[in-house]
mmCIF file of N, CA, C and O in Angstrom:
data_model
loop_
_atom_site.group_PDB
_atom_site.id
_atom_site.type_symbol
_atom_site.label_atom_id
_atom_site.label_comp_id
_atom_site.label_asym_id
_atom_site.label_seq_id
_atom_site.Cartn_x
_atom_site.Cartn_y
_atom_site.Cartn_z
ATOM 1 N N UNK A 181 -91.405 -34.636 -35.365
ATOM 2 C CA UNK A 181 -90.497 -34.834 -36.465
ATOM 3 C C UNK A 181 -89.417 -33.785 -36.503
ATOM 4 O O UNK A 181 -89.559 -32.676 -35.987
ATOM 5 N N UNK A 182 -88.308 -34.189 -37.148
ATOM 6 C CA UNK A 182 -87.330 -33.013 -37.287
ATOM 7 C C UNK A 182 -87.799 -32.070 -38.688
ATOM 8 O O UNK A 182 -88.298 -32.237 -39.801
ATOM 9 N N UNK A 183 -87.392 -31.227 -38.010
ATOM 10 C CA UNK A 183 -87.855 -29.887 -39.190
ATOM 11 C C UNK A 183 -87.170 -29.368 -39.414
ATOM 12 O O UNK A 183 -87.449 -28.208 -39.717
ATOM 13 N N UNK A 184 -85.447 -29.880 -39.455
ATOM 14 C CA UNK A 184 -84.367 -28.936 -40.025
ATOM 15 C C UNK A 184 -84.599 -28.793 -41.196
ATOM 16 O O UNK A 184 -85.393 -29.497 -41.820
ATOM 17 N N UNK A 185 -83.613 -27.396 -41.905
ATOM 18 C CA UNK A 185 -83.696 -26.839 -42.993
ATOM 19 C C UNK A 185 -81.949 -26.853 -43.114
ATOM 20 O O UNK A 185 -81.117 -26.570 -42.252
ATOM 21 N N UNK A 186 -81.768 -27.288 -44.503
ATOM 22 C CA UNK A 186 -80.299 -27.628 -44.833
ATOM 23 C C UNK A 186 -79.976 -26.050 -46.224
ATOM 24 O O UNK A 186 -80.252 -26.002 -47.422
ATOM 25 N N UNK A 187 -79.709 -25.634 -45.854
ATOM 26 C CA UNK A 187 -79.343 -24.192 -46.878
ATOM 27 C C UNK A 187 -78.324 -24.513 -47.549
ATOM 28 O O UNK A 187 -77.281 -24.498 -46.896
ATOM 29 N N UNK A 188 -78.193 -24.955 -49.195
ATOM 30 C CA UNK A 188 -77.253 -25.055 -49.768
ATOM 31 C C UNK A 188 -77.007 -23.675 -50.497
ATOM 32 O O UNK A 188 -77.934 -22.867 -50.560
ATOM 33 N N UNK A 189 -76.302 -23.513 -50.812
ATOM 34 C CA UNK A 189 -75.834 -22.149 -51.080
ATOM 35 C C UNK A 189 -75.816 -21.565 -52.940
ATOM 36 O O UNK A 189 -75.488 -22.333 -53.844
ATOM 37 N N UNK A 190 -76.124 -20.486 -53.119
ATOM 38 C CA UNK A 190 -76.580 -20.300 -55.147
ATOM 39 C C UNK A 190 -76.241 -19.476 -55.574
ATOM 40 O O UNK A 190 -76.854 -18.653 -56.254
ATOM 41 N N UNK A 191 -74.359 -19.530 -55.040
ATOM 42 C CA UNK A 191 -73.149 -19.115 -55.620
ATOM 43 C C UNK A 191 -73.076 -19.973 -56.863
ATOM 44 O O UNK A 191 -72.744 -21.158 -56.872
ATOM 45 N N UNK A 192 -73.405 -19.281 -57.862
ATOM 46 C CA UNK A 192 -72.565 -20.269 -59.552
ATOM 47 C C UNK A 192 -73.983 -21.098 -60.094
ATOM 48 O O UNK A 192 -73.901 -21.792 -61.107
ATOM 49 N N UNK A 193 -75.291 -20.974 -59.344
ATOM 50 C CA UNK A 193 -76.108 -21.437 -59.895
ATOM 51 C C UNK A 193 -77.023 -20.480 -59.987
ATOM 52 O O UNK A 193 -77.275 -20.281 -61.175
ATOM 53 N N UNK A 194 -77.643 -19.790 -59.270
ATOM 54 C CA UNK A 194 -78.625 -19.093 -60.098
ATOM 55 C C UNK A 194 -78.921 -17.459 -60.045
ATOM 56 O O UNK A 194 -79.236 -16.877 -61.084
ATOM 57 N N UNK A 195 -78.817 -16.822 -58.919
ATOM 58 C CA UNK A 195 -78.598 -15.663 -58.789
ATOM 59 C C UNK A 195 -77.626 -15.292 -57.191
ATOM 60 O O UNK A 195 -78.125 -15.181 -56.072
ATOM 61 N N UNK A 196 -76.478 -15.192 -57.474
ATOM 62 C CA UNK A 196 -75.265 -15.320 -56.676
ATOM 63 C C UNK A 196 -74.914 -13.557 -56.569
ATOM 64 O O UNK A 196 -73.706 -13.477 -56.347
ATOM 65 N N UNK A 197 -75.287 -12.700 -56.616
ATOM 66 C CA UNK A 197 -75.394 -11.149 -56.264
ATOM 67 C C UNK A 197 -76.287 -10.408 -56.881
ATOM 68 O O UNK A 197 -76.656 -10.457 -58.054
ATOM 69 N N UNK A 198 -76.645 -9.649 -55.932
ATOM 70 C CA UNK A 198 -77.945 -8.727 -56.127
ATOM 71 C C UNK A 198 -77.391 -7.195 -55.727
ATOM 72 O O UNK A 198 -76.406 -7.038 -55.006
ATOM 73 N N UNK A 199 -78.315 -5.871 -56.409
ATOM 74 C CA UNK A 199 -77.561 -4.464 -55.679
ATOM 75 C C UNK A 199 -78.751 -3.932 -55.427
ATOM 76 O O UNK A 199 -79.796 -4.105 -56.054
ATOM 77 N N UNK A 200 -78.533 -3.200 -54.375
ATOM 78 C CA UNK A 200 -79.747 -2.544 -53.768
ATOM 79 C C UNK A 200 -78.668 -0.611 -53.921
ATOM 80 O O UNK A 200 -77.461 -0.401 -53.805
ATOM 81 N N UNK A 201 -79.791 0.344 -54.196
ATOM 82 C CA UNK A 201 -79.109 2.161 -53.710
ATOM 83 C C UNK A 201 -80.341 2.521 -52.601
ATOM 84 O O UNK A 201 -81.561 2.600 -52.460
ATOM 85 N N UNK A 202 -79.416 2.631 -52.129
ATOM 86 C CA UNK A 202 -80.209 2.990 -50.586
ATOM 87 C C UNK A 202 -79.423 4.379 -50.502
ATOM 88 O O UNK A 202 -78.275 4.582 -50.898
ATOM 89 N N UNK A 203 -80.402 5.407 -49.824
ATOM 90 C CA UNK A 203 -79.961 6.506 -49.204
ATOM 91 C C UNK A 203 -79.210 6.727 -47.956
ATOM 92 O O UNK A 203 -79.197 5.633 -47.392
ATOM 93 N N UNK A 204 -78.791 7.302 -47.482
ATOM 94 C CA UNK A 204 -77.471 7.501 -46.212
ATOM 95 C C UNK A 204 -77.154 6.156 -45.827
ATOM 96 O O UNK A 204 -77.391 5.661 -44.725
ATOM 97 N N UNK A 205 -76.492 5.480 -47.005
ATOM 98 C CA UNK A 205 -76.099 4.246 -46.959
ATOM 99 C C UNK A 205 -75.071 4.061 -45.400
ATOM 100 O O UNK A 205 -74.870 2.971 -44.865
ATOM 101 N N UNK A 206 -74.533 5.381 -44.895
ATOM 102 C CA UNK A 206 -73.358 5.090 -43.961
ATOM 103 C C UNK A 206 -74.372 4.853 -42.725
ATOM 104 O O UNK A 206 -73.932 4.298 -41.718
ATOM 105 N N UNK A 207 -75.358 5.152 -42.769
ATOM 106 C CA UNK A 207 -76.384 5.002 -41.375
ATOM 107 C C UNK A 207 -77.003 3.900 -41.452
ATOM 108 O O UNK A 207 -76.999 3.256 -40.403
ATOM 109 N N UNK A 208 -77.591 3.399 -42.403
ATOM 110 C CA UNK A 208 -77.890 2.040 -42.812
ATOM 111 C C UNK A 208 -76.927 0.893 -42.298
ATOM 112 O O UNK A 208 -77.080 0.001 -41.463
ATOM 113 N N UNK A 209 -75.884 1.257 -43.114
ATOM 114 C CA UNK A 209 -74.911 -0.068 -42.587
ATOM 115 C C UNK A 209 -74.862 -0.249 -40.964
ATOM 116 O O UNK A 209 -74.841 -1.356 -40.426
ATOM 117 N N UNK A 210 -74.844 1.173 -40.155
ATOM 118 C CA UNK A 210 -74.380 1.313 -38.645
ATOM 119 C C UNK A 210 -75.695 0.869 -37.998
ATOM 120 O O UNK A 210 -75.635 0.653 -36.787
ATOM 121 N N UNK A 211 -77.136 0.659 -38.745
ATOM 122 C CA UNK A 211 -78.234 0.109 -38.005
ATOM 123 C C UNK A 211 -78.132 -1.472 -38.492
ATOM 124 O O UNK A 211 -78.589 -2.343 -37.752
ATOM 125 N N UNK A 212 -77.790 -1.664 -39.198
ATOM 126 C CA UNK A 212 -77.077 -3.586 -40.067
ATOM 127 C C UNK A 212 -76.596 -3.929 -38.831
ATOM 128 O O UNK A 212 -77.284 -4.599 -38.061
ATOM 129 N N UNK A 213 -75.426 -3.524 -38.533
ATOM 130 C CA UNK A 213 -74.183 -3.734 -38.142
ATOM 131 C C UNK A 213 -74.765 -3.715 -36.340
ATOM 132 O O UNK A 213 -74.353 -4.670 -35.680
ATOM 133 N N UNK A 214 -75.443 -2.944 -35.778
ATOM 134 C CA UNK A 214 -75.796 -2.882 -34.325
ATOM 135 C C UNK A 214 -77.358 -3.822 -34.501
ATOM 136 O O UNK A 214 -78.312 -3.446 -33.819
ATOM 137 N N UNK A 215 -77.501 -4.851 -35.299
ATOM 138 C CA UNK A 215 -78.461 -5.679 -35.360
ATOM 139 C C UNK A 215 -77.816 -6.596 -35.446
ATOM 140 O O UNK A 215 -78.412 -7.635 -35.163
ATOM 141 N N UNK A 216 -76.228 -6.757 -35.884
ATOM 142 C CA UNK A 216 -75.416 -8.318 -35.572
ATOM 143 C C UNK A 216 -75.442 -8.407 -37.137
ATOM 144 O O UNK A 216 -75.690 -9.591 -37.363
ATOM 145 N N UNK A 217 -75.324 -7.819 -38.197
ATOM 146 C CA UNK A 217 -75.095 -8.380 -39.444
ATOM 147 C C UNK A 217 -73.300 -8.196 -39.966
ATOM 148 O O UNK A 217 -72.704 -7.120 -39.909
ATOM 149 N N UNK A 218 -73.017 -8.792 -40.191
ATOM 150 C CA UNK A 218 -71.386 -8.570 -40.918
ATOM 151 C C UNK A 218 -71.257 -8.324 -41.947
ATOM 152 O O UNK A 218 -72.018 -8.869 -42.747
ATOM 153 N N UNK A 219 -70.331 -7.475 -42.396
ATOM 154 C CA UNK A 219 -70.251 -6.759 -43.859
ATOM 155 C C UNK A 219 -69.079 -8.067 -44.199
ATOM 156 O O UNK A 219 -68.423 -8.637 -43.327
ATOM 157 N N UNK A 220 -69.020 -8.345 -45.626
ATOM 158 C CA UNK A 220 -68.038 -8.717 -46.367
ATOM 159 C C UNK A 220 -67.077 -7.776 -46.485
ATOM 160 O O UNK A 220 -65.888 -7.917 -46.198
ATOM 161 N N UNK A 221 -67.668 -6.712 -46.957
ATOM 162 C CA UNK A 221 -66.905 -5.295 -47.668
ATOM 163 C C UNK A 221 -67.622 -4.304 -46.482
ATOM 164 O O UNK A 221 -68.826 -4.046 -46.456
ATOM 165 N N UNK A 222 -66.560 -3.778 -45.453
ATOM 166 C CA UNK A 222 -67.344 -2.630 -45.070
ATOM 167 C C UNK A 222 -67.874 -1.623 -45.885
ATOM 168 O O UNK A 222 -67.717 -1.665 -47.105
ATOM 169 N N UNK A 223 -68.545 -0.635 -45.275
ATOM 170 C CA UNK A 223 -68.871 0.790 -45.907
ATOM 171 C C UNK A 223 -67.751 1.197 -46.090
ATOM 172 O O UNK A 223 -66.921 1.004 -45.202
ATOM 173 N N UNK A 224 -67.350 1.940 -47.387
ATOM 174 C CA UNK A 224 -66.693 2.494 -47.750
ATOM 175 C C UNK A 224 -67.137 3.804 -48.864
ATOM 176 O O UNK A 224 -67.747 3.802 -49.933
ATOM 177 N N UNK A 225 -66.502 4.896 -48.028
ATOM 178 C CA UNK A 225 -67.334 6.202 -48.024
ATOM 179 C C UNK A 225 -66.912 6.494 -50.174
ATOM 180 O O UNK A 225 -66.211 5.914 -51.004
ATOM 181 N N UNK A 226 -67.622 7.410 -50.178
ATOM 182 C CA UNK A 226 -66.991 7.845 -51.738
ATOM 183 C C UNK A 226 -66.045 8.481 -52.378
ATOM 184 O O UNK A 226 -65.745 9.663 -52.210
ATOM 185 N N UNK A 227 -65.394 7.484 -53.361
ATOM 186 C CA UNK A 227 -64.288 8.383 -53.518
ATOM 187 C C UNK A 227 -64.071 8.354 -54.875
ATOM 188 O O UNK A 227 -64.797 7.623 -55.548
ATOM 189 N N UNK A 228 -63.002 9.167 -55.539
ATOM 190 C CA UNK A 228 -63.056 9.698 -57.107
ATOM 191 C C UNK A 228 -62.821 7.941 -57.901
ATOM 192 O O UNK A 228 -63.269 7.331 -58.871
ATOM 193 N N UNK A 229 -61.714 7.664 -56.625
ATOM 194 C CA UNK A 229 -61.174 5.809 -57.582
ATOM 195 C C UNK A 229 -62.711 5.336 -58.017
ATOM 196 O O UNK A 229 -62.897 4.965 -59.176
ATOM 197 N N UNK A 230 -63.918 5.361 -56.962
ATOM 198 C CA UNK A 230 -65.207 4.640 -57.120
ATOM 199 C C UNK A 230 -66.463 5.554 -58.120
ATOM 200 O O UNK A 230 -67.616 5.133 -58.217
ATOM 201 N N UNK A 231 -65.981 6.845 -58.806
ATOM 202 C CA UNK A 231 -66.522 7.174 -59.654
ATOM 203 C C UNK A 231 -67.804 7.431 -58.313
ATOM 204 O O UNK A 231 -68.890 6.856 -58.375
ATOM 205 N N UNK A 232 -67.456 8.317 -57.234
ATOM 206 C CA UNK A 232 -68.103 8.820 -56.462
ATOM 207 C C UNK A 232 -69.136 8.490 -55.418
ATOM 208 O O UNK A 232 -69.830 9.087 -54.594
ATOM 209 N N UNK A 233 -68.879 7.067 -55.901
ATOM 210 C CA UNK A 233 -69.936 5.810 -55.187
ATOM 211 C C UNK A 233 -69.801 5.664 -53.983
ATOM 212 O O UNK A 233 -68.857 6.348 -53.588
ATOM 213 N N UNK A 234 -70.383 4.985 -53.027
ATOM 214 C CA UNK A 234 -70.226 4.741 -51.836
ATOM 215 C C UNK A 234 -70.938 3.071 -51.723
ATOM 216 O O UNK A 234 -72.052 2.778 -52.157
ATOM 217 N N UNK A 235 -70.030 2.165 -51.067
ATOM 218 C CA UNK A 235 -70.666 1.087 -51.784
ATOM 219 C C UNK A 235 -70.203 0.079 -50.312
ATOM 220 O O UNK A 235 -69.234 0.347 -49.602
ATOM 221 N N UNK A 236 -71.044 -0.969 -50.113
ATOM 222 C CA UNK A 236 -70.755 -1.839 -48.612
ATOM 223 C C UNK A 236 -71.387 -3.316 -49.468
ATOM 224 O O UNK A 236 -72.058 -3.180 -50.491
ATOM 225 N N UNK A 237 -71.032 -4.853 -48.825
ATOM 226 C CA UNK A 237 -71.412 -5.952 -49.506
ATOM 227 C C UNK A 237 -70.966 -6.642 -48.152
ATOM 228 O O UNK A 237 -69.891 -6.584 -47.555
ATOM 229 N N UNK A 238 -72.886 -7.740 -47.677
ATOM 230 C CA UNK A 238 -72.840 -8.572 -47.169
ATOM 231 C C UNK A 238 -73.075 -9.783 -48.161
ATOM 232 O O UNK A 238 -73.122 -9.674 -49.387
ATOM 233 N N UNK A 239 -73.193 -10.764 -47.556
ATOM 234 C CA UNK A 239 -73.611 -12.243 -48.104
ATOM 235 C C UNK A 239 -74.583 -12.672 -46.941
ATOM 236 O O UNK A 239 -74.462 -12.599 -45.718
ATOM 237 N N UNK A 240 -75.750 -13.220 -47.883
ATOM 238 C CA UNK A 240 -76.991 -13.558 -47.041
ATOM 239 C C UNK A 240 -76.257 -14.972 -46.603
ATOM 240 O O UNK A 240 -75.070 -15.282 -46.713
ATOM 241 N N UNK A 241 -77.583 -15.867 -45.968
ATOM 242 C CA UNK A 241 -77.167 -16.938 -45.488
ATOM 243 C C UNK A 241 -76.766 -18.350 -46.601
ATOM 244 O O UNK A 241 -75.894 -19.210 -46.478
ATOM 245 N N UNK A 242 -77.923 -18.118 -47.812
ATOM 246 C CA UNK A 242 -77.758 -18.710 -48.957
ATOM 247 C C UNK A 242 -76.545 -18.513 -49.744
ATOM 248 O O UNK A 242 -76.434 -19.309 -50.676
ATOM 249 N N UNK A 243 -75.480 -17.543 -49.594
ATOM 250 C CA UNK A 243 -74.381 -17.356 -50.580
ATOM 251 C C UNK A 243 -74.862 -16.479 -51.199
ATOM 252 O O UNK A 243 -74.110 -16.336 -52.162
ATOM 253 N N UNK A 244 -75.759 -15.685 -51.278
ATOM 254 C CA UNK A 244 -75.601 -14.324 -52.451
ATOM 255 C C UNK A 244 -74.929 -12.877 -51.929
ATOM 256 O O UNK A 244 -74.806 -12.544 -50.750
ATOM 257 N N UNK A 245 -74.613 -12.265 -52.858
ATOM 258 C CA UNK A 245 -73.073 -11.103 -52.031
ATOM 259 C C UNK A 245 -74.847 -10.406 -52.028
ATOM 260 O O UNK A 245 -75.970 -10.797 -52.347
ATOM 261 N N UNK A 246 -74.305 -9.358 -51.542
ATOM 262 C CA UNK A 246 -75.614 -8.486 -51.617
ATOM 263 C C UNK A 246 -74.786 -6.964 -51.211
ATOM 264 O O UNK A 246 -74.195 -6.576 -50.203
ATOM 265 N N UNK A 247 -75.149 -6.230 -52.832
ATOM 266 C CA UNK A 247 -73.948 -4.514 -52.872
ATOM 267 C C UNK A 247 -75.565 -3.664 -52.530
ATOM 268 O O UNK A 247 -76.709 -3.625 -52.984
ATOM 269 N N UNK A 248 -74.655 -3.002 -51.311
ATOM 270 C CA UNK A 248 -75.802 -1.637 -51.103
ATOM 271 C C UNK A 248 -74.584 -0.737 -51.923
ATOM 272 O O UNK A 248 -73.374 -0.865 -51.737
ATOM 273 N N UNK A 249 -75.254 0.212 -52.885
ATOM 274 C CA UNK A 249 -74.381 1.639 -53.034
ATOM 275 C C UNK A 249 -75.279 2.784 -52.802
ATOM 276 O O UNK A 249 -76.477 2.621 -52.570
ATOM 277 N N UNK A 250 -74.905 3.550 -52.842
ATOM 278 C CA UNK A 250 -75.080 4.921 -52.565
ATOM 279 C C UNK A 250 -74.817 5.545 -53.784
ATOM 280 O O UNK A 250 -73.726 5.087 -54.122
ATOM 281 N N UNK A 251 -75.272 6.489 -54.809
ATOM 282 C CA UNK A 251 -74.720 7.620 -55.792
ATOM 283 C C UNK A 251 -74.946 6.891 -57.265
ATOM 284 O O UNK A 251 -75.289 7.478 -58.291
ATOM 285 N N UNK A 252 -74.601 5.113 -57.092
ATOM 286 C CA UNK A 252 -74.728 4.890 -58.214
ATOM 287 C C UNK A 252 -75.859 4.750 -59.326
ATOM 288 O O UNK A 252 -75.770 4.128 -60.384
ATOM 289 N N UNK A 253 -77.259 5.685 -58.699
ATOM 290 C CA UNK A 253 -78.300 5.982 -59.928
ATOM 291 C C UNK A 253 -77.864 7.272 -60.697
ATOM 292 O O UNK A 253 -78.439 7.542 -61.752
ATOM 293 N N UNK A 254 -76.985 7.990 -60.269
ATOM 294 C CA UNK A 254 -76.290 9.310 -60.978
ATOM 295 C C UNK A 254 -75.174 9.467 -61.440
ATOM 296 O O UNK A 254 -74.571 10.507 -61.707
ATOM 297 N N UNK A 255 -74.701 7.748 -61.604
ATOM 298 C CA UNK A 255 -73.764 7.317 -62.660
ATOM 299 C C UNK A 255 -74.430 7.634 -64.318
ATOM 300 O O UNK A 255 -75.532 7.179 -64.626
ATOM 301 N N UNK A 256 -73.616 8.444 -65.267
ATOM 302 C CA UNK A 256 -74.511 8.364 -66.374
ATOM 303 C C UNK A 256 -73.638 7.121 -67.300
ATOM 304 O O UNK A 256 -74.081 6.731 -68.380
#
């Protein structure tokens, strides 16, 4: 039998972005990235505009963005 799987996507229906704080987020992304994953938003290092954050966003296969940051648990 066929056993395809049809992935509709759950942008606008049910949970369409998620955030993960990961530590040395810039090494993280560079082990993502040499595993074949594509950033939406590269890494982008921290800066005063980002209130010191350091912040990168893929999209899984389903449509959800998915924000790694860096710094933002020491946002008060």
């Amino acid at each position: 039998g066929d056993q395809s799987i049809i992935h509709a996507t759950t942008a606008g229906r049910i949970v369409d972005h998620v955030g993960f704080e990961v530590k040395n987020l810039e090494a993280f992304c560079k082990r993502l990235e040499a595993r074949g994953i594509t950033f939406t938003r590269a890494y982008t290092r921290k800066t005063v505009e980002m209130n010191d954050i350091a912040t990168a966003m893929m999209v899984d296969p389903w449509g959800v963005s998915i924000e790694l940051t860096e710094g933002l648990n020491a946002v008060k």
